mmCIF file of C-alpha atoms in Angstrom:
data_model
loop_
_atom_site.group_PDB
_atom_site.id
_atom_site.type_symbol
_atom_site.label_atom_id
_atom_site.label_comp_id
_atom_site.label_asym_id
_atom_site.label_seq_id
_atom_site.Cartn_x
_atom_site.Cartn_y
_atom_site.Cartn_z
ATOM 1 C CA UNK A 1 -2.988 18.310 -0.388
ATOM 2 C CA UNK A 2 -2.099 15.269 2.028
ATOM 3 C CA UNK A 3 1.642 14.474 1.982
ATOM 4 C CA UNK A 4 3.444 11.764 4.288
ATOM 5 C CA UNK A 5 7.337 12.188 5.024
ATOM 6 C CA UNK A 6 9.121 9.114 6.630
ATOM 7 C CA UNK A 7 12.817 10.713 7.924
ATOM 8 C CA UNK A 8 15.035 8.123 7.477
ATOM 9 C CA UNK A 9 15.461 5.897 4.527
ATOM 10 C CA UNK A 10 16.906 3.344 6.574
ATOM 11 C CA UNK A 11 17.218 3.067 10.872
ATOM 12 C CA UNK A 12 19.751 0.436 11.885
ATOM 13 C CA UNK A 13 19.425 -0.501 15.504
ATOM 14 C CA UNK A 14 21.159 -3.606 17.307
ATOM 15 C CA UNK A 15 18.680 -6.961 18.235
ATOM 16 C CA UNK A 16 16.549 -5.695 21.438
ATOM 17 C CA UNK A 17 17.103 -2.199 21.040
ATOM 18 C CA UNK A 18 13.931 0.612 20.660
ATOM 19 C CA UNK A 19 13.140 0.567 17.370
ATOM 20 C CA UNK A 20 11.616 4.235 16.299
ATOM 21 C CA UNK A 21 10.201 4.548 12.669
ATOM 22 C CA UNK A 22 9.427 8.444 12.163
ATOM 23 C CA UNK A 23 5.840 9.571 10.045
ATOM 24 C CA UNK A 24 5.045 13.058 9.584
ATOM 25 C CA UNK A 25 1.783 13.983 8.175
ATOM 26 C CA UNK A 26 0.042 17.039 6.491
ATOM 27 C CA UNK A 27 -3.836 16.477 5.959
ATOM 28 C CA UNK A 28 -6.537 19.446 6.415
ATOM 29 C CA UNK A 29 -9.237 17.221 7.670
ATOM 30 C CA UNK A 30 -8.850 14.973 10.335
ATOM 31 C CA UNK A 31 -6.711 12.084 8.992
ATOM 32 C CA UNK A 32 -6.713 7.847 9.162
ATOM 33 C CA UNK A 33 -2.602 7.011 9.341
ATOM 34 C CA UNK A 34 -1.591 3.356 8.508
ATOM 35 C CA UNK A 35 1.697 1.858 9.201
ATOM 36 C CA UNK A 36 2.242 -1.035 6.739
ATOM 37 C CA UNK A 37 5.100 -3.427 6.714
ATOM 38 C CA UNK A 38 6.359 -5.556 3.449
ATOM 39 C CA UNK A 39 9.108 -8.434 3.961
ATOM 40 C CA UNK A 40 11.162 -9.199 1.027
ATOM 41 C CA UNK A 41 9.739 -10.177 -1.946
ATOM 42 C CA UNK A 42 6.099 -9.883 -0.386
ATOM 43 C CA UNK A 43 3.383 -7.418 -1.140
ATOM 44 C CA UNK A 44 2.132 -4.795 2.329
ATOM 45 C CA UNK A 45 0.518 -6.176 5.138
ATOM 46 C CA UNK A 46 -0.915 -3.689 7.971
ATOM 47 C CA UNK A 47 0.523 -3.441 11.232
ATOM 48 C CA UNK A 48 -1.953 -0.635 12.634
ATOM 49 C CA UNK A 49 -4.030 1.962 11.771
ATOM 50 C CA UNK A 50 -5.435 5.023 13.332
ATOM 51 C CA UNK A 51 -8.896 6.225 12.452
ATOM 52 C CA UNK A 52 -9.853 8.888 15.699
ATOM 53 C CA UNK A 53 -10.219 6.426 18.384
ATOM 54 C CA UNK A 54 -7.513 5.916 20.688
ATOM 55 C CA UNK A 55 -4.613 7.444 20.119
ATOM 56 C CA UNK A 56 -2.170 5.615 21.014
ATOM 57 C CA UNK A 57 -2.708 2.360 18.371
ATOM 58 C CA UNK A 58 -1.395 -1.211 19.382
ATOM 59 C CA UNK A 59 -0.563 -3.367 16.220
ATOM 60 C CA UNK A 60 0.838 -6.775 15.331
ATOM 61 C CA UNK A 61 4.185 -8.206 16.262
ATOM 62 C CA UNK A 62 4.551 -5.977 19.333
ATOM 63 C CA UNK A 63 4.300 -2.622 16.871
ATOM 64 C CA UNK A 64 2.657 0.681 18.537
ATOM 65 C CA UNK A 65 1.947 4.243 17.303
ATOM 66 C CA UNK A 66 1.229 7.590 18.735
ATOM 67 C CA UNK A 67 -0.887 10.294 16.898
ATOM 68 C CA UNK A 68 0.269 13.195 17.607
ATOM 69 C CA UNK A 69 -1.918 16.664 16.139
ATOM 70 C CA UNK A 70 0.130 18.975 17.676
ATOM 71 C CA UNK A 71 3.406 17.660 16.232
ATOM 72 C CA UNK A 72 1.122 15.985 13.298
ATOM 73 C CA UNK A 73 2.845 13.010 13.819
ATOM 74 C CA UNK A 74 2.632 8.747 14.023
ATOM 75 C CA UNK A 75 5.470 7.293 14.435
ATOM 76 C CA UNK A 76 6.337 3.893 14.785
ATOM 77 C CA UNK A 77 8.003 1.832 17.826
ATOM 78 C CA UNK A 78 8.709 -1.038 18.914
ATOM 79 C CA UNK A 79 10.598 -2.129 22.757
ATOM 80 C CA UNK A 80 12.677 -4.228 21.479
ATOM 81 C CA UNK A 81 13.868 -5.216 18.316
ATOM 82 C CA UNK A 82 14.019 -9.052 17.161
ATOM 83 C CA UNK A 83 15.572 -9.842 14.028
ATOM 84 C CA UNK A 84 12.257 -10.974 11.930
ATOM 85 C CA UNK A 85 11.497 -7.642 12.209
ATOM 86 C CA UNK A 86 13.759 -5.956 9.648
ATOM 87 C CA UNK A 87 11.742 -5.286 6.618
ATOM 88 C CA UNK A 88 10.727 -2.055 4.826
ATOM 89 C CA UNK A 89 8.118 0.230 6.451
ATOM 90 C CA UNK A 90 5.299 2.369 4.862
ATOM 91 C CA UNK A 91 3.515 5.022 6.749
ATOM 92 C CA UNK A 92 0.139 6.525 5.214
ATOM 93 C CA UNK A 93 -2.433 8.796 5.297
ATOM 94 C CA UNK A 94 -6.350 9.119 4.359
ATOM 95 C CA UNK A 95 -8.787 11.641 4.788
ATOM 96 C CA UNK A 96 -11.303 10.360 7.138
ATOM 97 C CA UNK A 97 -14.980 10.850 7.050
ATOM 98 C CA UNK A 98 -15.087 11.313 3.059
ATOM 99 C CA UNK A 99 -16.342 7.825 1.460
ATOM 100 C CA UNK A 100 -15.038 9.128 -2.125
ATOM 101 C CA UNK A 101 -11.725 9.728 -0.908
ATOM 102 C CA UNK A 102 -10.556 6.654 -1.918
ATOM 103 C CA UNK A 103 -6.827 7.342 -2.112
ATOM 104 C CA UNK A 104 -4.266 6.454 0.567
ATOM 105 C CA UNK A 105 -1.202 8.536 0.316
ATOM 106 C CA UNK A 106 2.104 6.724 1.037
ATOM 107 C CA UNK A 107 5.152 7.718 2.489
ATOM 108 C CA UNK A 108 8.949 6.937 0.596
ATOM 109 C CA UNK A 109 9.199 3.970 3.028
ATOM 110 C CA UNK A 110 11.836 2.976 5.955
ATOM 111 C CA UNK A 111 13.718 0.044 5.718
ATOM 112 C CA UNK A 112 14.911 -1.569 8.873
ATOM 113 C CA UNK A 113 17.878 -3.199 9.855
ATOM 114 C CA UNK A 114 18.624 -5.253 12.729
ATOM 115 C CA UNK A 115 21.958 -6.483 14.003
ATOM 116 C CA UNK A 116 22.439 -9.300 15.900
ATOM 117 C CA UNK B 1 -8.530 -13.069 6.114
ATOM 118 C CA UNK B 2 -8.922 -11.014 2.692
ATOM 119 C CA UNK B 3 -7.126 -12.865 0.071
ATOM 120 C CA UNK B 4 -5.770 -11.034 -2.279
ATOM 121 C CA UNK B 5 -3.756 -12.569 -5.067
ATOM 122 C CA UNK B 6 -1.717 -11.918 -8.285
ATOM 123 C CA UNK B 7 -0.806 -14.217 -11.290
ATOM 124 C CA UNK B 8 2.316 -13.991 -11.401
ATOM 125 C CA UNK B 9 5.460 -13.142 -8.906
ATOM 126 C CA UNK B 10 8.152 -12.739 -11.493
ATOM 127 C CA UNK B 11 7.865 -11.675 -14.991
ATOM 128 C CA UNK B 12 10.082 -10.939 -17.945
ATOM 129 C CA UNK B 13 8.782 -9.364 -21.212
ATOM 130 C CA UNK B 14 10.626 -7.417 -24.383
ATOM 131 C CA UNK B 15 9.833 -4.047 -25.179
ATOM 132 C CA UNK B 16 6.489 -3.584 -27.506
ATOM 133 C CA UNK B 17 5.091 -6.750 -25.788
ATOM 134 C CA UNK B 18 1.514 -6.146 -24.634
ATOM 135 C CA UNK B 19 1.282 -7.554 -20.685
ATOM 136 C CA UNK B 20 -1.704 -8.384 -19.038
ATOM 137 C CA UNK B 21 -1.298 -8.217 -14.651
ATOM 138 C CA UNK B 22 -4.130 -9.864 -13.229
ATOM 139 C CA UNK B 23 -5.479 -9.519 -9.591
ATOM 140 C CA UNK B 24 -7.723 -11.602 -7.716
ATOM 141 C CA UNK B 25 -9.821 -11.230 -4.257
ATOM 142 C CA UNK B 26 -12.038 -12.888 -2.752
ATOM 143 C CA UNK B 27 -13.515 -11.268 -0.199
ATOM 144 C CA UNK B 28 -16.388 -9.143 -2.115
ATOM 145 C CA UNK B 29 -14.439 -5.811 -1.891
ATOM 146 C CA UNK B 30 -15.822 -2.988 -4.426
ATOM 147 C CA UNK B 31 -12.638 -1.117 -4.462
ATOM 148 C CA UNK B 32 -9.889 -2.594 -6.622
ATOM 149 C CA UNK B 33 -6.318 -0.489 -7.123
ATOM 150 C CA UNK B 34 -2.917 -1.315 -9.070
ATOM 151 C CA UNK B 35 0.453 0.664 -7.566
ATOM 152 C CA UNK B 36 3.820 0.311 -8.631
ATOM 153 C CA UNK B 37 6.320 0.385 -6.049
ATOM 154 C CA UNK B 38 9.926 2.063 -7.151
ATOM 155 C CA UNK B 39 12.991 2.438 -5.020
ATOM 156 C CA UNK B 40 12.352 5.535 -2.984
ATOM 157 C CA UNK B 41 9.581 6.770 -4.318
ATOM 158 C CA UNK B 42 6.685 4.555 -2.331
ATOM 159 C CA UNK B 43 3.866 3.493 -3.647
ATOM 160 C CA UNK B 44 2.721 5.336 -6.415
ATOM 161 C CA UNK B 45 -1.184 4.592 -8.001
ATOM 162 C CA UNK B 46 -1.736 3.956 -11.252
ATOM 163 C CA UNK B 47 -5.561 3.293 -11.963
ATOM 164 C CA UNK B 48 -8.116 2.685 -9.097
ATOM 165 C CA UNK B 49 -11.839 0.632 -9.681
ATOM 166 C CA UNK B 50 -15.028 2.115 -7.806
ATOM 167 C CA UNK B 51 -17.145 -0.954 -9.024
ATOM 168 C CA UNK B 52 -17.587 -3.924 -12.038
ATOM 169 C CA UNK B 53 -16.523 -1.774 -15.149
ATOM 170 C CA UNK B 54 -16.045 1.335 -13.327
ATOM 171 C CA UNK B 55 -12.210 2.706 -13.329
ATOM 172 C CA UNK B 56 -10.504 5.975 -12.281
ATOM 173 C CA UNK B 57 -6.943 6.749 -13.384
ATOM 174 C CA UNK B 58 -4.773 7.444 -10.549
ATOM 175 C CA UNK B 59 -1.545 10.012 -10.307
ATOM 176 C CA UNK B 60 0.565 7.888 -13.106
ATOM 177 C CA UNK B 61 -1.842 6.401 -15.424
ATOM 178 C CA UNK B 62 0.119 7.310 -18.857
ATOM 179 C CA UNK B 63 1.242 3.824 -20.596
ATOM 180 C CA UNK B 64 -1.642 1.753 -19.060
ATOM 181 C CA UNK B 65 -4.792 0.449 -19.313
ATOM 182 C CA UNK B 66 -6.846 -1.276 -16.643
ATOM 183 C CA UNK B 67 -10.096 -4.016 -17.152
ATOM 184 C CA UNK B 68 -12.572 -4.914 -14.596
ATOM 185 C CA UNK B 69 -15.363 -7.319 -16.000
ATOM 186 C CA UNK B 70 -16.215 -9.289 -12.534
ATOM 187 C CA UNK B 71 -16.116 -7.748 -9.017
ATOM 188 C CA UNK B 72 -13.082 -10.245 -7.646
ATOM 189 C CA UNK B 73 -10.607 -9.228 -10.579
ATOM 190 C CA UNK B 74 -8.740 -6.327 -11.631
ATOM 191 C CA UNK B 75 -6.240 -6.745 -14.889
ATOM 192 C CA UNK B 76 -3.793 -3.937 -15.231
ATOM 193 C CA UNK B 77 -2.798 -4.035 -18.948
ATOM 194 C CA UNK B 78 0.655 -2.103 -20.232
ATOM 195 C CA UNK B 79 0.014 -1.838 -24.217
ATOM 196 C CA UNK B 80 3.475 -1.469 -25.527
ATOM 197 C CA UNK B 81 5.664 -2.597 -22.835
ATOM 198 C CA UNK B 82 8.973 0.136 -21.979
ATOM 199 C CA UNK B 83 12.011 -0.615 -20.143
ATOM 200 C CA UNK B 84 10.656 2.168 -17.925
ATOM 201 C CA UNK B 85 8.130 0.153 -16.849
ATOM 202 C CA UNK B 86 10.182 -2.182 -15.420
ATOM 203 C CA UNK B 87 8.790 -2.026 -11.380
ATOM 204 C CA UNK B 88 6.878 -3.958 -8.805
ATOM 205 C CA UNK B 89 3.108 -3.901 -9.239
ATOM 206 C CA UNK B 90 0.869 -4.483 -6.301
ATOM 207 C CA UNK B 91 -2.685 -4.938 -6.495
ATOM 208 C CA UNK B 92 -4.910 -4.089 -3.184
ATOM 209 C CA UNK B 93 -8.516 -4.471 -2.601
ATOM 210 C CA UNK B 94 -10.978 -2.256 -0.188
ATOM 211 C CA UNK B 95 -14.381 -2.356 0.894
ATOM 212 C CA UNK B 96 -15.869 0.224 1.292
ATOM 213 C CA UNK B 97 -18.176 0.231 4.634
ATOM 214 C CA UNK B 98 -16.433 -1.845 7.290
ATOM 215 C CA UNK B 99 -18.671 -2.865 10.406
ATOM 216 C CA UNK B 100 -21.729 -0.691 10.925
ATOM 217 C CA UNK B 101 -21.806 1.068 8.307
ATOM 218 C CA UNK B 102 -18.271 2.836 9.067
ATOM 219 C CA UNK B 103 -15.980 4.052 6.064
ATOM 220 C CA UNK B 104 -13.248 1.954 5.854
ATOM 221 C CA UNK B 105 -9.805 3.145 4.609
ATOM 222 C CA UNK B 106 -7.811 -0.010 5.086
ATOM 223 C CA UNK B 107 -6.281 -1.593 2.126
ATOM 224 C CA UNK B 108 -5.198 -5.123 1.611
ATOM 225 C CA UNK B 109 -2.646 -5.957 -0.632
ATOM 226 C CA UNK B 110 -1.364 -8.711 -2.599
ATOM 227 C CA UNK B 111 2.173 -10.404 -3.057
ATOM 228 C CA UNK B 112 3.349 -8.307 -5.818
ATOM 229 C CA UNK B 113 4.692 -8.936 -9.144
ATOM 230 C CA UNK B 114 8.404 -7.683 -10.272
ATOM 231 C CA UNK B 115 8.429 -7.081 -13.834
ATOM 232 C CA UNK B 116 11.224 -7.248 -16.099
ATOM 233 C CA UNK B 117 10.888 -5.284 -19.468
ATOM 234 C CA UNK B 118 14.099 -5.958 -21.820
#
């Protein structure tokens, strides 16, 4: 069975520091990862997503993320850190290839903080 | 840009009350889902919609119903309201075959509504 793990329910890192969001992944087929980002009081919106091209992934607002098989891993970062980024993160996972697998499996979630 | 909207951002209700969630999109999607969203535990499905009257429960159906008469809406229906069921909802839309032909995963999701059951 898929599974996503994000370590960390919340990363605190000062304005313009590395921001690193951490998404393990367990999938027996080759898997599509999303990172998805919600802002208070707002549904998800996607930031990337990884589907067996390229794998390092380039997403909105400055956002990158690595798949890793050997570690099975996508985590999240970001340079540096600006202030309108602190929100809560959502990594997940998909089987690829398999039109009736419909489901996308979502991790606990990550919420950021950022000082000033 | 997929639009994907819900009737309501805030809502209170009293336990027993029937509630009726309704989701909107507008880009032609066939794939229609309701979530609720709990502190810690992610996103969790509830029912999911292949098609126009075509439904699938999802891993916590129990306590809900779901209606899909026209492609663009999806109403998520709790019968007999519980104070358990007080959560965010989120509706999100798919379709199915992105450009050529491709399987498409991505889901887009709309603003949410926090319910309230006294």
């Amino acid at each position: 069975a898929q599974s996503v793990t994000q370590l960390g329910s919340h990363v605190s890192v000062s304005e313009g520091a590395l921001v690193l969001l951490r998404c393990n992944y367990s999938s027996s087929v080759p898997p599509y990862l999303f990172w998805y980002v919600q802002y208070p009081n707002q549904g998800l919106q996607l930031l990337l997503k990884y589907t067996s091209a390229a794998t390092l992934v380039k997403g909105i607002n400055g956002f990158e993320a690595e798949f890793k098989k050997s570690e099975t891993s996508f985590h999240l970062t970001k340079p540096s850190a600006h202030m309108s980024d602190a929100a809560e993160y959502f990594c997940a996972v998909s089987e690829s290839g398999s039109d009736s697998s419909y489901k996308l499996i979502f991790g606990s979630g990550t919420r950021l903080l950022v000082r000033p | 840009d997929v639009k994907v909207t819900q009737s309501s951002r805030y809502l209170v209700k009293r336990t027993g009350e029937k509630v009726f969630l309704e989701c909107v999109q507008d880009m032609d999607h066939e794939n229609m889902f309701w979530y609720r969203q709990d502190p810690g535990l992610g996103l969790r499905l509830i029912y999911f919609s292949y098609d126009v009257k075509m439904k699938e429960k999802g891993d916590i159906p129990e306590g809900y119903s779901v209606s899909r008469e026209k492609k663009e809406r999806f109403s998520l229906i709790l019968e007999s309201a519980s104070t358990n069921q007080t959560s965010m909802y989120l509706c999100a839309s798919r379709n199915r075959r992105g450009l050529a032909g491709v399987v498409e995963k991505t889901q887009y999701f709309g603003p949410g509504t926090r319910l309230l059951v006294l």
